[in-house]
mmCIF file of C-alpha atoms in Angstrom:
data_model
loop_
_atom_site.group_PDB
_atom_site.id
_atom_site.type_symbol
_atom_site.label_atom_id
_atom_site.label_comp_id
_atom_site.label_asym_id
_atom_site.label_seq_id
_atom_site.Cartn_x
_atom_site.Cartn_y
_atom_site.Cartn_z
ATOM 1 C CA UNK A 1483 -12.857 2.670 6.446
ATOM 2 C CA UNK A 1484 -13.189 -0.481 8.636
ATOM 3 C CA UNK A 1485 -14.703 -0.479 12.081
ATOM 4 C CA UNK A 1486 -11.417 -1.160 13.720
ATOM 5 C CA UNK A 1487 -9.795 2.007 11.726
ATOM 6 C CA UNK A 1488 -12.950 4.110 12.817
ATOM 7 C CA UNK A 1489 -11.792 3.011 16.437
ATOM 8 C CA UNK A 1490 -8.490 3.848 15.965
ATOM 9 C CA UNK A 1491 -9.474 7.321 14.278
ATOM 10 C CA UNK A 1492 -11.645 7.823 17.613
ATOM 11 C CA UNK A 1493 -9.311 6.513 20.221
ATOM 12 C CA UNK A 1494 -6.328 8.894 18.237
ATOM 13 C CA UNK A 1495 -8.430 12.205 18.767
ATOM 14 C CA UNK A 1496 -9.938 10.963 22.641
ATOM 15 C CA UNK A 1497 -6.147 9.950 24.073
ATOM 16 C CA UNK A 1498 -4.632 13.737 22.791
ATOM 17 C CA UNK A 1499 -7.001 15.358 24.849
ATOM 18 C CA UNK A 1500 -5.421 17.114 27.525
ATOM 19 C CA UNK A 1501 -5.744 15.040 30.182
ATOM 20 C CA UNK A 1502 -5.854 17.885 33.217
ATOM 21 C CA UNK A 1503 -9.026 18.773 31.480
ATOM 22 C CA UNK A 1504 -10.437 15.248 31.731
ATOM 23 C CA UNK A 1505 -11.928 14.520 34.830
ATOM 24 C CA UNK A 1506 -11.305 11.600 36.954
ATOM 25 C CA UNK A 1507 -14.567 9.523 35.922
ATOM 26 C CA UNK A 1508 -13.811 9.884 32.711
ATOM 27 C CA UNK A 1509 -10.601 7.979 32.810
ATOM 28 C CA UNK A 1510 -11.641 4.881 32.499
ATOM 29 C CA UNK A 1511 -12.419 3.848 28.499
ATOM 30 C CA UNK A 1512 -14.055 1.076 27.199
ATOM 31 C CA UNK A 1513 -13.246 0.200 23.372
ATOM 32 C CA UNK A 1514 -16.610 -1.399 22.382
ATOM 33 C CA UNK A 1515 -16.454 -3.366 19.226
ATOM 34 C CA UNK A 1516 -18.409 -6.458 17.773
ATOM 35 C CA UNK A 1517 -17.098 -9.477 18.694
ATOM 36 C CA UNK A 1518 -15.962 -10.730 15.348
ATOM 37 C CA UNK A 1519 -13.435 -8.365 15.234
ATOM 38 C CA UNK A 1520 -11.017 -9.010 18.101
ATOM 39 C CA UNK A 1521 -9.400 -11.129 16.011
ATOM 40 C CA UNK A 1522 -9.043 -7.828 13.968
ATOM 41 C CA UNK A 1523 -8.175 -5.882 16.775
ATOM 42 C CA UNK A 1524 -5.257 -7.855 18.471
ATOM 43 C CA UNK A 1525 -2.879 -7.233 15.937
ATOM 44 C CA UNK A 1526 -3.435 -3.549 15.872
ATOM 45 C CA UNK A 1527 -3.358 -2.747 19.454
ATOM 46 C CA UNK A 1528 0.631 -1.961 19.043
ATOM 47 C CA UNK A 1529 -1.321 1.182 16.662
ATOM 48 C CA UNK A 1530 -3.253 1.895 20.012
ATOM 49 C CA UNK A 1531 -0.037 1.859 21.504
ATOM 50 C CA UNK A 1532 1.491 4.140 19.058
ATOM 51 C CA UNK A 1533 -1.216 6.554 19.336
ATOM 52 C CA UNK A 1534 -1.119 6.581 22.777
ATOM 53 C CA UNK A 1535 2.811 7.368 23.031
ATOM 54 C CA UNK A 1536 2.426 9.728 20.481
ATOM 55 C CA UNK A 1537 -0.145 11.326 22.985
ATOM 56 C CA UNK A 1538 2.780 11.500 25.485
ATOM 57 C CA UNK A 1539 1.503 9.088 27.565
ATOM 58 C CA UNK A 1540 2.817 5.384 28.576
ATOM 59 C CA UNK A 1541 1.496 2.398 28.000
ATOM 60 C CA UNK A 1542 0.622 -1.070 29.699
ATOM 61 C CA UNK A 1543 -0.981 -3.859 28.883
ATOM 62 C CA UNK A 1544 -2.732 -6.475 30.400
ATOM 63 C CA UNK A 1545 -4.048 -9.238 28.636
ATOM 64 C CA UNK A 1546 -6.084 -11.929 30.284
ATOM 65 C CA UNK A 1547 -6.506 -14.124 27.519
ATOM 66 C CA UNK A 1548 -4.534 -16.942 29.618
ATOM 67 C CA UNK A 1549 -5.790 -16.160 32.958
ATOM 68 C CA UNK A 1550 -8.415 -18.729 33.750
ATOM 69 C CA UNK A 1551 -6.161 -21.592 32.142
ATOM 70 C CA UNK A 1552 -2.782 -20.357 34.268
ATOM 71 C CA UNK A 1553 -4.476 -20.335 37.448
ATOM 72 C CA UNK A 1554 -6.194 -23.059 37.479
ATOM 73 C CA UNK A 1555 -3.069 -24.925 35.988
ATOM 74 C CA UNK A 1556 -1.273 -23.700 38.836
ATOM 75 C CA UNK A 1557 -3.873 -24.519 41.484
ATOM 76 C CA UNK A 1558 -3.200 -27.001 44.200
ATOM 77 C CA UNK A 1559 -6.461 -28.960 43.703
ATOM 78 C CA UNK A 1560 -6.482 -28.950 39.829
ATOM 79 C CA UNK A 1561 -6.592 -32.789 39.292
ATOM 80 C CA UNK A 1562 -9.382 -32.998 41.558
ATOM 81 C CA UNK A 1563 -11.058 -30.281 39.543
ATOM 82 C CA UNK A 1564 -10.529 -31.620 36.458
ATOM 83 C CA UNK A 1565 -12.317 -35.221 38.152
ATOM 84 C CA UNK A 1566 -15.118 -33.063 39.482
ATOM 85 C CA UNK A 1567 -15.640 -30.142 37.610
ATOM 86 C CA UNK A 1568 -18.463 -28.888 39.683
ATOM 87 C CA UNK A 1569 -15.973 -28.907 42.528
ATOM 88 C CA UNK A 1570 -14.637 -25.644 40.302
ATOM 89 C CA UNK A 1571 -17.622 -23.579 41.566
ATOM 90 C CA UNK A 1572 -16.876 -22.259 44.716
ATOM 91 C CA UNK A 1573 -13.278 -21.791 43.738
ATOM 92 C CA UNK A 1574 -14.201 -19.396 40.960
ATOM 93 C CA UNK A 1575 -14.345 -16.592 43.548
ATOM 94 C CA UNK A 1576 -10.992 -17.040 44.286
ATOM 95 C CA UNK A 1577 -10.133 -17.493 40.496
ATOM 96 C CA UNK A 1578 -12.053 -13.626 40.281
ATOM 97 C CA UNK A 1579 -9.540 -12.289 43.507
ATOM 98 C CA UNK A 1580 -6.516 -13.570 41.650
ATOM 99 C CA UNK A 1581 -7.774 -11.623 38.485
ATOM 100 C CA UNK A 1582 -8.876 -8.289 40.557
ATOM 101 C CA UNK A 1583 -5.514 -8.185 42.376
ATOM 102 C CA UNK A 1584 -3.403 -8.676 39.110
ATOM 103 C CA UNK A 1585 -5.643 -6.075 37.384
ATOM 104 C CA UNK A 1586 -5.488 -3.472 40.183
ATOM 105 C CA UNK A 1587 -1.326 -4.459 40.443
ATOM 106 C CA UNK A 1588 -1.004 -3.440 37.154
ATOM 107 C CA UNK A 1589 -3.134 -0.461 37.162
ATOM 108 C CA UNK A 1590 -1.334 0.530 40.543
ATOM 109 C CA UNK A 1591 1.975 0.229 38.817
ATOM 110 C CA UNK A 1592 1.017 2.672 35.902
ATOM 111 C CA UNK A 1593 1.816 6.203 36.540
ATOM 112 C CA UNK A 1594 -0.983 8.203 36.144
ATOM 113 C CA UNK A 1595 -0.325 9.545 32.337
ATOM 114 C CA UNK A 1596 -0.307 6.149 31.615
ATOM 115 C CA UNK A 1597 -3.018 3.656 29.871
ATOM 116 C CA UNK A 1598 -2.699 0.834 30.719
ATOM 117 C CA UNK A 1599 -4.782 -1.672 27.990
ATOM 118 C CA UNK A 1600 -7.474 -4.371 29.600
ATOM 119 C CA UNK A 1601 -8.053 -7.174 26.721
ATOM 120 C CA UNK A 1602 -9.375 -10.282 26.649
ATOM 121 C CA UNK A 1603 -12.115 -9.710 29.244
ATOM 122 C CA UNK A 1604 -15.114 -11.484 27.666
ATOM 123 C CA UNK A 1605 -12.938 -14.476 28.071
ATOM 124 C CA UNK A 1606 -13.444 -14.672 31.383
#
């Protein structure tokens, strides 16, 4: 067994736990995993999914992967950014709003039997 199926086995017996027995802190997972095997991950998150549904709960997803690149493709002052990329600096705080508000939109929108799936993180 690979270290993605042992993650899947694990995630499979955490997400059928009753959840009115899990308390509130402990609602928030994190799927730790060597980085050489997103690449062996992505593909099987619609088996997180699965698991998850079969769980009875709903699933979301958001993945980040294109965040940094879509904002600052759709900022006003790009050009001069990409001239003067130091200029970038102070305007990565704003870049790390943009990214907290569409993460907590998303995690607002779930109901609460829902997971919703955060990927792509160390990309940012």
């Amino acid at each position: 067994m690979n270290r993605i199926d042992r993650l899947l086995e694990s995630y499979q017996r955490y997400v059928a736990l009753p959840w009115p027995e899990v308390p509130p802190q402990q609602r928030v997972w994190c799927a730790v995993y060597e980085p050489d095997d997103e690449r062996r991950l992505r593909p099987r998150l619609s088996q997180f999914e699965a698991a998850t549904r079969a769980a009875g709960h709903g699933w979301g997803d958001v993945d980040l992967t294109h965040a940094f690149g879509a904002w600052l493709g759709a900022h006003p002052y790009r050009d001069r950014f990409f001239a003067t990329p130091k200029g970038l600096t102070p305007a990565l705080k704003i870049f790390r709003s943009a990214v907290t508000a569409e993460v907590r939109a998303r995690l607002d929108a779930g109901a609460p039997a829902d997971v919703v799936a955060l990927h792509a993180v160390a990309g940012l």
